[in-house]
Amino acid sequence: MESNGDDAARIVAELETLKSAKSDIDSRIRALEAQLRDLKLQKPPVSANGSCHSGGSAGGSAPAHGLSSDMIYRYSRHLLLSSFGVQGQSKLVKSSILVVGAGGLGAPALMYLAASGVGRLGIVDHDVVELNNMHRQVIHTEAFIGQPKVKSAAAACRSINSSIQVVEHQEALRTSNAIEIMSQYDIVVDATDNAPSRYMISDCCVVLGKPLVSGAALGLEGQLTVYNYNGGPCYRCLFPTPPPATACQRCSDNGVLGVVPGIVGCLQALEAIKIASAIGEPLSGRMLLLDALSARVRIVKIRGRSIHCEVCGENTTFTKEQFKNFDYENFTQSPLSAAPLKLNLLSEESRISSSEFKEKVTKGEPYVLIDVRPGHHFKIVSLPNAMNIPLSTLEGRLPEISSALKEEEHRRSSESSESPIVGLYVMCRRGNDSQRAVQLLQSMGFPSAKDIVGGLEGWAREVDPDLPTY
Amino acid sequence: MHITLEFGGGLELLCDSVKIHNVDVELKKGLEKLTMKDLLAWVRTNLIKERPEMFMKGDTVRPGVLVLVNDCDWELSGQLETTLQEKDVVVFISTLHGG
């Protein structure tokens, strides 16, 4: 056993050394590649080749499209498209696109935009890569878990195409930095995951006059459209009033099938490429709705620019100053980052920490534990002896709680002479729904109901780190 | 009048998680046409099983819900005053924010 432990320690140490050496080599490679790019840029395009697949113009004059022979070979399948061709590719190579969010939508969008040869590709994100991102955020690899998404995504883009410029903006997009960042690009791709960011990015695009490729995905559905393009509507023309915060579901609560944002992100890349290269008909004034479950895609006609729009309307002037001072979190009543809500509905005596609850269980005190998560959550993981009564069904299932309490009391009183007091505890995933449930229970004749603070996540943090979290 | 109703973007959760409803809406006595205003009231009474506030606000849909009549934004056809025809398809879709 001991030598096993020694072996493991040796392997871990060697891995660390190798990884650090690899990272040094990677950054050296990137520096050299950048140097080489700069050198190539200083020479006229075609004469800079030296490779065996030059376009056949060696010795002749440089072509007017400005594509080097490496570019001609790399993008040859684009150039062979009569509707895209050298015109499309040279426009793309000269374009700049900003992708806000390197998550489920941003991942495929960034990979295709990098591969297609967008001249300058910006990435904004403040998050780090986590294991539960991997099923959909396919740009990130396991080696980057714990590292900033921007770093991971930029490394992936560079490894796909070292001939483009990838710009890292490792920060959250806010009204204080949005104008400065977004003004450096021709086109913006909204690949974020929350309502206030969507309003903020759209407003900033109006202020700066940039087209916006907007995508969203949740569960098994996706939506896509292009805003503020060629006289078309902006996000606020369509949604002048923000939805109630309770209507804004998040992937971390409601789940999302990984490939769904993947499809929408690919379509976002497509629309951005069409705008950058000036081909086809961008999806402006129309919206694509994807229902993955029934394999249906519908493209619907949406309203045009609203003359009454508070941001892009005819008689409105929404200035940069107004933008900078606008409170998007207050406007939408939801936070810019997708951090989970933390309610505090109950008094101290109606709450119990997971370690206190654990103590009671260990001491053998009688209790009934109600888990109010939806059934499909309960199937993932639950505590022993927990009864699953989802919050939505709680009101109709109170008799079950009464009989569980009686049963436990009966069982215990047969074991000892004293009549026991059976505790009633409620838990959920994070400790919000359990508070709502306790409020309901206390008003319906269960005054002693207590909520377990922090839910299963709290239990995993305080009591049992081996409990799976999701 | 036969109408096909579709709910999406999570709104289907308000009507037993069923997305597509083929319904027969009776015209009110003395009226010859069915407007979106009438249909909304009908949907609220007959299809919405829970949290009606997640579907409507006042006499119209809540903010963040797009209404499409035959694949076209109802803003372009007169919103609540849109007149419906036999076999029309009306879609209610909640805007998504996730990614």
Coordinates of C-alpha atoms in Angstrom, one line a residue:
Chain A
M1 CA 0.0 0.0 0.0
E2 CA 2.8 2.4 1.0
S3 CA 4.7 1.9 -2.2
N4 CA 1.4 2.5 -4.1
G5 CA 1.1 5.9 -2.4
D6 CA 4.8 6.7 -3.2
D7 CA 4.2 5.7 -6.9
A8 CA 1.1 8.0 -7.0
A9 CA 3.0 10.9 -5.5
R10 CA 5.9 10.4 -7.9
I11 CA 3.5 10.3 -10.9
V12 CA 1.7 13.4 -9.7
A13 CA 5.0 15.2 -9.3
E14 CA 6.2 14.2 -12.7
L15 CA 2.9 15.2 -14.3
E16 CA 3.2 18.6 -12.7
T17 CA 6.8 19.1 -14.1
L18 CA 5.8 17.9 -17.6
K19 CA 2.7 20.1 -17.7
S20 CA 4.7 23.2 -16.6
A21 CA 7.3 22.4 -19.3
K22 CA 4.5 22.0 -21.9
S23 CA 3.0 25.3 -21.0
D24 CA 6.4 27.0 -21.4
I25 CA 6.9 25.4 -24.8
D26 CA 3.3 26.4 -25.8
S27 CA 3.9 30.0 -25.0
R28 CA 7.3 30.0 -26.8
I29 CA 5.5 28.5 -29.8
R30 CA 2.9 31.2 -29.7
A31 CA 5.5 34.0 -29.4
L32 CA 7.5 32.6 -32.4
E33 CA 4.3 32.2 -34.5
A34 CA 3.4 35.8 -33.8
Q35 CA 6.8 36.9 -34.8
L36 CA 6.6 34.9 -38.0
R37 CA 3.2 36.4 -38.8
D38 CA 4.5 39.9 -38.4
L39 CA 7.5 39.1 -40.7
K40 CA 5.2 37.7 -43.3
L41 CA 2.8 40.7 -43.1
Q42 CA 5.7 43.0 -43.9
K43 CA 6.3 41.3 -47.2
P44 CA 4.0 41.3 -50.2
P45 CA 1.5 38.4 -50.0
V46 CA 2.5 35.8 -52.6
S47 CA 6.3 36.2 -52.6
A48 CA 6.2 35.3 -48.9
N49 CA 5.4 31.6 -49.6
G50 CA 8.2 29.1 -50.1
S51 CA 5.6 26.4 -49.8
C52 CA 4.9 23.9 -52.6
H53 CA 1.3 24.8 -53.1
S54 CA 1.5 28.4 -54.3
G55 CA -1.2 29.7 -56.5
G56 CA 0.9 29.6 -59.7
S57 CA 1.5 33.3 -59.7
A58 CA 5.1 33.0 -58.6
G59 CA 7.1 35.6 -60.4
G60 CA 3.9 37.4 -61.5
S61 CA 2.3 40.4 -59.9
A62 CA 0.6 40.0 -56.5
P63 CA -3.2 39.4 -56.9
A64 CA -5.5 42.2 -55.9
H65 CA -7.4 40.2 -53.4
G66 CA -4.5 40.2 -51.0
L67 CA -4.6 36.5 -50.0
S68 CA -1.2 34.9 -49.4
S69 CA -0.5 31.5 -50.9
D70 CA -0.9 29.9 -47.5
M71 CA -4.3 31.6 -47.2
I72 CA -5.3 30.4 -50.7
Y73 CA -4.5 26.9 -49.8
R74 CA -6.1 27.0 -46.3
Y75 CA -9.3 28.6 -47.5
S76 CA -9.4 26.9 -51.0
R77 CA -12.8 25.3 -50.3
H78 CA -14.2 28.7 -49.6
L79 CA -12.6 30.1 -52.7
L80 CA -14.1 27.4 -54.8
L81 CA -17.6 28.5 -53.9
S82 CA -18.8 30.8 -56.7
S83 CA -21.1 32.7 -54.3
F84 CA -18.3 33.2 -51.8
G85 CA -15.0 33.1 -53.6
V86 CA -12.0 35.4 -53.1
Q87 CA -14.3 38.4 -52.6
G88 CA -16.0 36.8 -49.6
Q89 CA -12.7 35.4 -48.2
S90 CA -10.8 38.7 -48.5
K91 CA -13.7 40.5 -46.7
L92 CA -13.7 37.9 -44.0
V93 CA -9.9 38.1 -43.5
K94 CA -10.2 41.9 -43.1
S95 CA -13.1 41.7 -40.7
S96 CA -13.3 41.7 -36.9
I97 CA -15.8 39.8 -34.8
L98 CA -16.4 39.9 -31.1
V99 CA -18.0 36.8 -29.4
V100 CA -19.4 37.6 -25.9
G101 CA -19.4 34.4 -23.9
A102 CA -17.2 31.4 -24.4
G103 CA -19.9 28.9 -23.3
G104 CA -22.3 26.6 -25.0
L105 CA -23.1 29.0 -27.9
G106 CA -19.7 30.7 -28.0
A107 CA -17.8 27.4 -28.2
P108 CA -18.8 26.3 -31.7
A109 CA -19.2 29.9 -32.9
L110 CA -15.6 30.7 -32.0
M111 CA -14.2 27.5 -33.5
Y112 CA -15.9 28.1 -36.9
L113 CA -15.1 31.8 -36.9
A114 CA -11.5 31.0 -36.2
A115 CA -11.4 28.3 -38.8
S116 CA -13.1 30.4 -41.5
G117 CA -10.4 33.0 -41.2
V118 CA -12.0 36.0 -39.5
G119 CA -9.1 38.5 -39.4
R120 CA -9.5 39.5 -35.7
L121 CA -11.5 37.5 -33.3
G122 CA -12.3 38.8 -29.8
I123 CA -13.5 36.7 -26.9
V124 CA -15.1 38.2 -23.7
D125 CA -15.8 36.0 -20.7
H126 CA -15.0 36.2 -17.0
D127 CA -15.7 32.6 -16.1
V128 CA -13.5 29.5 -15.5
V129 CA -13.9 26.1 -17.2
E130 CA -15.7 23.6 -15.1
L131 CA -16.3 19.9 -15.5
N132 CA -20.1 20.4 -15.9
N133 CA -19.4 22.7 -18.9
M134 CA -17.7 20.0 -21.0
H135 CA -20.8 18.3 -22.3
R136 CA -21.7 21.4 -24.4
Q137 CA -18.8 23.8 -24.4
V138 CA -16.8 21.8 -26.9
I139 CA -14.0 24.4 -27.4
H140 CA -12.6 23.6 -23.9
T141 CA -10.7 20.5 -23.0
E142 CA -10.3 18.8 -19.6
A143 CA -6.7 20.1 -19.3
F144 CA -8.2 23.6 -18.9
I145 CA -10.6 22.9 -16.0
G146 CA -10.2 25.6 -13.4
Q147 CA -8.6 28.0 -16.0
P148 CA -10.2 31.1 -17.5
K149 CA -12.6 30.3 -20.4
V150 CA -11.0 33.1 -22.4
K151 CA -7.6 31.5 -22.2
S152 CA -8.9 28.1 -23.0
A153 CA -11.0 29.3 -26.0
A154 CA -8.2 31.5 -27.3
A155 CA -5.7 28.6 -27.2
A156 CA -8.2 26.4 -29.1
C157 CA -8.8 29.1 -31.7
R158 CA -5.1 29.6 -32.2
S159 CA -4.5 25.9 -32.5
I160 CA -7.2 25.8 -35.3
N161 CA -5.8 28.8 -37.1
S162 CA -2.5 30.4 -36.1
S163 CA -2.8 33.0 -39.0
I164 CA -5.6 35.0 -37.4
Q165 CA -5.4 37.4 -34.5
V166 CA -7.2 36.2 -31.3
V167 CA -7.9 38.9 -28.7
E168 CA -8.6 37.9 -25.1
H169 CA -10.9 40.0 -23.0
Q170 CA -10.8 38.2 -19.6
E171 CA -13.4 40.3 -17.9
A172 CA -17.2 40.5 -17.5
L173 CA -18.9 42.8 -20.0
R174 CA -20.4 45.7 -18.1
T175 CA -21.7 49.2 -19.1
S176 CA -18.3 50.6 -18.0
N177 CA -16.2 48.6 -20.5
A178 CA -18.7 47.5 -23.2
I179 CA -18.3 50.6 -25.4
E180 CA -14.5 50.4 -25.3
I181 CA -14.4 46.7 -26.1
M182 CA -17.2 46.4 -28.6
S183 CA -16.1 49.5 -30.6
Q184 CA -13.0 47.6 -31.7
Y185 CA -15.0 45.1 -33.8
D186 CA -17.3 45.2 -36.8
I187 CA -19.8 42.5 -35.7
V188 CA -20.9 41.3 -32.3
V189 CA -22.1 37.8 -31.5
D190 CA -24.2 37.5 -28.3
A191 CA -23.5 34.1 -26.8
T192 CA -24.4 35.0 -23.2
D193 CA -26.7 33.3 -20.9
N194 CA -28.8 36.0 -19.2
A195 CA -31.4 38.7 -19.8
P196 CA -29.6 41.8 -18.6
S197 CA -26.5 41.0 -20.7
R198 CA -28.8 40.6 -23.8
Y199 CA -30.3 44.1 -23.3
M200 CA -26.9 45.6 -22.6
I201 CA -25.2 44.1 -25.6
S202 CA -28.1 45.1 -27.9
D203 CA -28.2 48.7 -26.6
C204 CA -24.5 49.0 -27.0
C205 CA -24.7 47.7 -30.6
V206 CA -27.3 50.4 -31.3
V207 CA -25.1 53.1 -29.8
L208 CA -22.1 52.0 -31.8
G209 CA -24.0 51.0 -35.0
K210 CA -22.9 47.4 -35.0
P211 CA -24.9 44.4 -36.3
L212 CA -25.6 41.8 -33.6
V213 CA -26.0 38.1 -34.1
S214 CA -28.0 36.9 -31.2
G215 CA -28.5 33.2 -30.2
A216 CA -30.1 31.5 -27.2
A217 CA -30.7 27.9 -26.1
L218 CA -32.3 26.2 -23.2
G219 CA -33.5 22.7 -22.7
L220 CA -34.2 21.3 -26.2
E221 CA -35.0 24.6 -27.9
G222 CA -33.0 27.3 -29.6
Q223 CA -33.6 30.8 -31.0
L224 CA -31.6 32.9 -33.4
T225 CA -31.9 36.3 -35.1
V226 CA -29.8 39.2 -36.3
Y227 CA -30.5 42.6 -34.6
N228 CA -29.6 46.1 -35.6
Y229 CA -28.7 45.2 -39.2
N230 CA -29.4 47.4 -42.1
G231 CA -32.4 49.2 -40.6
G232 CA -33.8 46.1 -38.9
P233 CA -35.1 45.8 -35.4
C234 CA -33.0 45.8 -32.2
Y235 CA -33.6 43.5 -29.2
R236 CA -35.7 46.2 -27.5
C237 CA -37.9 46.7 -30.6
L238 CA -39.0 43.1 -30.0
F239 CA -38.9 43.0 -26.2
P240 CA -39.5 46.6 -25.0
T241 CA -40.4 45.4 -21.5
P242 CA -38.2 42.8 -19.8
P243 CA -39.8 39.5 -18.8
P244 CA -40.4 38.8 -15.2
A245 CA -37.3 37.4 -13.6
T246 CA -39.2 34.2 -12.8
A247 CA -39.6 33.6 -16.6
C248 CA -35.8 33.7 -17.2
Q249 CA -34.8 30.1 -16.9
R250 CA -31.1 29.2 -16.7
C251 CA -29.2 26.2 -18.1
S252 CA -27.8 25.5 -14.6
D253 CA -31.4 25.1 -13.3
N254 CA -33.4 23.7 -16.2
G255 CA -30.7 21.8 -18.1
V256 CA -29.8 21.9 -21.7
L257 CA -28.9 19.1 -24.2
G258 CA -25.4 19.9 -25.2
V259 CA -25.8 19.7 -28.9
V260 CA -28.7 22.3 -28.9
P261 CA -26.5 25.4 -28.1
G262 CA -24.0 23.7 -30.4
I263 CA -26.4 24.0 -33.4
V264 CA -27.4 27.5 -32.5
G265 CA -23.8 28.6 -32.0
C266 CA -22.9 27.2 -35.5
L267 CA -25.8 29.1 -37.0
Q268 CA -24.5 32.3 -35.2
A269 CA -21.1 31.7 -36.8
L270 CA -22.8 31.3 -40.2
E271 CA -24.8 34.6 -39.8
A272 CA -21.7 36.4 -38.7
I273 CA -19.7 35.1 -41.7
K274 CA -22.5 36.1 -44.1
I275 CA -22.5 39.7 -42.7
A276 CA -18.7 39.9 -42.6
S277 CA -18.3 38.7 -46.2
A278 CA -21.5 40.5 -47.5
I279 CA -23.1 37.4 -49.0
G280 CA -26.6 36.1 -48.8
E281 CA -29.5 37.3 -46.7
P282 CA -28.7 37.7 -43.0
L283 CA -31.5 36.6 -40.6
S284 CA -32.7 40.1 -39.9
G285 CA -36.4 40.8 -39.4
R286 CA -36.8 37.0 -39.2
M287 CA -36.2 34.6 -36.3
L288 CA -35.2 31.0 -36.4
L289 CA -36.9 28.7 -33.8
L290 CA -35.4 25.3 -33.2
D291 CA -37.3 22.5 -31.5
A292 CA -34.8 19.7 -31.2
L293 CA -37.2 17.2 -29.7
S294 CA -39.6 17.2 -32.6
A295 CA -36.8 18.0 -35.1
R296 CA -38.5 21.1 -36.4
V297 CA -37.0 24.4 -37.5
R298 CA -39.3 27.3 -38.2
I299 CA -38.3 30.6 -39.5
V300 CA -40.8 33.3 -38.7
K301 CA -41.2 36.9 -39.8
I302 CA -40.8 39.4 -36.9
R303 CA -41.6 43.1 -36.7
G304 CA -39.3 45.7 -38.2
R305 CA -37.6 48.5 -36.3
S306 CA -40.1 50.2 -34.0
I307 CA -40.4 53.9 -34.4
H308 CA -41.3 54.0 -30.7
C309 CA -38.2 52.0 -29.5
E310 CA -36.6 53.6 -26.5
V311 CA -33.1 53.0 -27.9
C312 CA -33.2 52.9 -31.7
G313 CA -36.6 54.6 -32.3
E314 CA -37.1 57.6 -34.6
N315 CA -37.2 60.4 -32.0
T316 CA -35.0 58.8 -29.4
T317 CA -31.4 59.6 -28.6
F318 CA -29.8 57.0 -26.5
T319 CA -26.3 58.3 -26.0
K320 CA -23.1 56.6 -24.9
E321 CA -23.5 58.5 -21.6
Q322 CA -27.0 57.2 -21.0
F323 CA -25.8 53.7 -21.9
K324 CA -22.9 53.9 -19.4
N325 CA -25.3 55.0 -16.6
F326 CA -28.1 52.5 -17.4
D327 CA -28.7 49.9 -14.7
Y328 CA -29.4 46.7 -16.6
E329 CA -29.7 44.5 -13.5
N330 CA -32.3 46.8 -12.0
F331 CA -34.1 47.0 -15.4
T332 CA -34.5 43.3 -15.7
Q333 CA -34.5 42.5 -12.0
S334 CA -31.9 39.8 -12.5
P335 CA -28.1 39.7 -12.2
L336 CA -25.6 40.1 -15.1
S337 CA -23.7 37.0 -14.0
A338 CA -25.7 33.7 -13.9
A339 CA -25.0 33.2 -10.1
P340 CA -27.8 31.4 -8.4
L341 CA -30.3 33.2 -6.2
K342 CA -29.9 33.1 -2.4
L343 CA -33.2 33.6 -0.7
N344 CA -33.6 34.4 3.0
L345 CA -37.3 33.9 3.8
L346 CA -37.3 32.3 7.2
S347 CA -36.4 33.2 10.8
E348 CA -33.3 31.6 12.4
E349 CA -35.3 29.1 14.4
S350 CA -36.9 27.7 11.3
R351 CA -33.6 26.9 9.8
I352 CA -30.9 24.3 10.6
S353 CA -27.4 23.9 9.1
S354 CA -26.5 20.6 7.4
S355 CA -23.9 19.8 10.1
E356 CA -26.5 20.4 12.9
F357 CA -28.9 18.1 11.0
K358 CA -26.2 15.5 10.6
E359 CA -25.6 15.6 14.4
K360 CA -29.3 14.9 15.1
V361 CA -29.3 12.0 12.7
T362 CA -26.1 10.6 14.3
K363 CA -27.6 10.9 17.8
G364 CA -30.6 8.9 16.6
E365 CA -33.2 11.7 17.0
P366 CA -36.4 10.9 15.2
Y367 CA -37.1 12.9 12.1
V368 CA -38.9 13.0 8.7
L369 CA -36.9 14.4 5.8
I370 CA -38.8 15.9 2.9
D371 CA -36.9 16.5 -0.4
V372 CA -38.9 19.1 -2.4
R373 CA -36.8 18.9 -5.6
P374 CA -38.5 17.7 -8.9
G375 CA -38.5 13.9 -9.3
H376 CA -35.9 13.8 -12.0
H377 CA -33.5 15.7 -9.7
F378 CA -34.2 13.3 -6.9
K379 CA -33.2 10.4 -9.1
I380 CA -29.7 11.9 -9.6
V381 CA -28.8 11.9 -5.9
S382 CA -30.6 12.0 -2.6
L383 CA -30.0 11.5 1.1
P384 CA -30.9 8.3 2.8
N385 CA -34.5 8.2 4.2
A386 CA -35.5 11.3 2.2
M387 CA -39.1 11.4 1.0
N388 CA -39.5 13.1 -2.4
I389 CA -42.4 15.5 -2.5
P390 CA -41.8 18.1 -5.2
L391 CA -42.6 21.7 -4.2
S392 CA -45.2 22.0 -7.0
T393 CA -47.2 19.0 -5.5
L394 CA -46.6 19.8 -1.8
E395 CA -49.9 21.4 -1.0
G396 CA -51.9 18.4 -2.2
R397 CA -49.6 15.8 -0.4
L398 CA -49.7 17.1 3.1
P399 CA -51.5 14.0 4.4
E400 CA -48.5 11.9 3.4
I401 CA -46.3 14.1 5.6
S402 CA -48.8 13.8 8.5
S403 CA -48.8 10.0 8.3
A404 CA -45.0 9.8 7.9
L405 CA -44.7 11.8 11.1
K406 CA -47.2 9.6 12.9
E407 CA -45.5 6.4 11.7
E408 CA -42.1 7.6 12.9
E409 CA -43.6 8.6 16.3
H410 CA -45.2 5.2 16.6
R411 CA -42.1 3.4 15.6
R412 CA -40.0 5.3 18.2
S413 CA -42.5 5.1 21.0
S414 CA -42.5 1.3 20.7
E415 CA -38.7 1.4 21.2
S416 CA -38.8 3.6 24.4
S417 CA -41.3 4.6 27.0
E418 CA -41.1 8.3 26.3
S419 CA -43.2 9.8 23.6
P420 CA -40.7 11.3 21.1
I421 CA -40.9 14.6 19.3
V422 CA -40.3 13.9 15.6
G423 CA -38.5 16.6 13.7
L424 CA -39.7 17.7 10.3
Y425 CA -36.9 18.8 7.9
V426 CA -37.1 20.1 4.4
M427 CA -34.3 20.2 1.8
C428 CA -33.8 21.0 -1.9
R429 CA -30.8 21.5 -4.2
R430 CA -29.5 24.9 -3.0
G431 CA -31.8 25.9 -0.1
N432 CA -34.3 28.2 -1.8
D433 CA -37.2 26.0 -2.6
S434 CA -36.9 24.4 0.8
Q435 CA -37.5 27.8 2.4
R436 CA -40.6 28.3 0.2
A437 CA -41.8 24.8 1.2
V438 CA -41.3 25.5 5.0
Q439 CA -43.3 28.7 4.6
L440 CA -46.1 26.7 3.1
L441 CA -45.9 23.9 5.7
Q442 CA -45.8 26.4 8.6
S443 CA -49.0 28.0 7.3
M444 CA -50.7 24.7 6.7
G445 CA -50.4 23.2 10.2
F446 CA -46.7 22.1 10.5
P447 CA -45.2 24.9 12.6
S448 CA -42.1 23.0 13.5
A449 CA -40.9 22.5 9.9
K450 CA -37.3 23.5 9.4
D451 CA -35.3 24.1 6.2
I452 CA -31.8 22.7 5.9
V453 CA -29.7 25.7 4.9
G454 CA -27.9 25.4 1.6
G455 CA -29.6 22.2 0.5
L456 CA -27.7 19.2 -0.9
E457 CA -25.0 21.5 -2.1
G458 CA -24.5 22.7 1.5
W459 CA -24.5 19.1 2.7
A460 CA -21.8 18.3 0.2
R461 CA -19.7 21.3 1.3
E462 CA -20.2 20.8 5.1
V463 CA -20.9 17.2 5.7
D464 CA -20.0 14.8 2.9
P465 CA -17.7 16.0 0.1
D466 CA -18.3 12.7 -1.7
L467 CA -21.9 13.4 -2.3
P468 CA -22.3 14.0 -6.0
T469 CA -23.3 17.6 -6.9
Y470 CA -24.7 18.7 -10.2
Chain B
M1 CA -63.3 27.4 -35.7
H2 CA -60.4 25.0 -35.9
I3 CA -57.1 26.6 -34.7
T4 CA -53.7 25.0 -34.1
L5 CA -52.0 26.4 -31.0
E6 CA -48.4 25.8 -30.2
F7 CA -46.5 26.7 -27.0
G8 CA -42.7 26.9 -26.8
G9 CA -39.8 28.3 -24.9
G10 CA -41.1 26.8 -21.7
L11 CA -44.7 28.1 -22.0
E12 CA -45.8 24.5 -22.7
L13 CA -45.2 23.8 -19.0
L14 CA -48.2 25.9 -18.2
C15 CA -50.5 23.5 -20.2
D16 CA -49.5 20.0 -19.0
S17 CA -46.2 20.1 -21.0
V18 CA -48.2 19.6 -24.3
K19 CA -46.7 21.7 -27.1
I20 CA -49.3 21.4 -29.8
H21 CA -53.0 21.7 -29.3
N22 CA -55.6 21.3 -32.1
V23 CA -58.6 23.1 -30.8
D24 CA -62.1 24.1 -31.8
V25 CA -62.9 27.6 -30.6
E26 CA -66.6 28.5 -30.6
L27 CA -67.5 32.0 -31.7
K28 CA -69.3 34.1 -29.2
K29 CA -73.0 34.5 -30.0
G30 CA -73.7 37.3 -32.4
L31 CA -70.1 37.6 -33.4
E32 CA -68.9 36.6 -36.8
K33 CA -65.2 36.8 -36.3
L34 CA -62.6 35.6 -33.8
T35 CA -59.9 38.0 -32.8
M36 CA -56.6 37.3 -31.0
K37 CA -58.1 39.0 -28.0
D38 CA -60.9 36.4 -27.9
L39 CA -58.5 33.6 -28.4
L40 CA -56.2 34.7 -25.6
A41 CA -59.2 34.7 -23.2
W42 CA -60.2 31.3 -24.5
V43 CA -56.6 29.9 -24.0
R44 CA -56.4 31.3 -20.5
T45 CA -59.7 29.6 -19.5
N46 CA -59.3 26.3 -21.4
L47 CA -55.6 25.5 -21.7
I48 CA -53.5 27.2 -19.1
K49 CA -53.4 24.9 -16.1
E50 CA -51.1 26.8 -13.8
R51 CA -49.4 30.2 -13.1
P52 CA -51.5 32.2 -15.6
E53 CA -49.4 35.2 -14.8
M54 CA -46.5 33.5 -16.6
F55 CA -48.7 33.6 -19.8
M56 CA -50.7 36.8 -19.5
K57 CA -50.5 40.3 -18.1
G58 CA -53.7 42.3 -18.2
D59 CA -55.6 41.4 -21.4
T60 CA -52.4 40.6 -23.4
V61 CA -49.4 38.2 -23.2
R62 CA -46.8 39.0 -20.6
P63 CA -43.5 40.7 -21.7
G64 CA -41.1 38.3 -23.3
V65 CA -43.7 36.2 -25.1
L66 CA -43.7 36.4 -28.9
V67 CA -47.0 35.7 -30.6
L68 CA -46.9 34.4 -34.2
V69 CA -50.0 34.0 -36.4
N70 CA -49.2 31.8 -39.3
D71 CA -45.4 32.2 -38.7
C72 CA -45.7 36.0 -38.6
D73 CA -45.2 38.3 -35.6
W74 CA -48.7 39.5 -34.5
E75 CA -47.3 43.1 -34.4
L76 CA -47.6 43.0 -38.1
S77 CA -51.2 41.8 -38.2
G78 CA -52.7 44.0 -35.5
Q79 CA -51.8 42.3 -32.2
L80 CA -55.0 41.8 -30.2
E81 CA -57.2 42.9 -33.1
T82 CA -55.8 40.3 -35.5
T83 CA -58.7 38.4 -37.0
L84 CA -58.3 34.7 -37.2
Q85 CA -59.3 32.4 -40.0
E86 CA -60.2 28.7 -40.1
K87 CA -57.1 26.5 -39.7
D88 CA -54.8 29.3 -38.6
V89 CA -51.7 28.4 -36.6
V90 CA -51.0 30.5 -33.6
V91 CA -47.6 30.1 -31.8
F92 CA -46.8 31.4 -28.3
I93 CA -43.1 31.4 -27.6
S94 CA -41.2 32.6 -24.6
T95 CA -37.9 34.3 -25.4
L96 CA -34.9 32.3 -24.2
H97 CA -31.9 33.8 -22.5
G98 CA -29.7 30.7 -21.9
G99 CA -26.5 29.7 -23.6

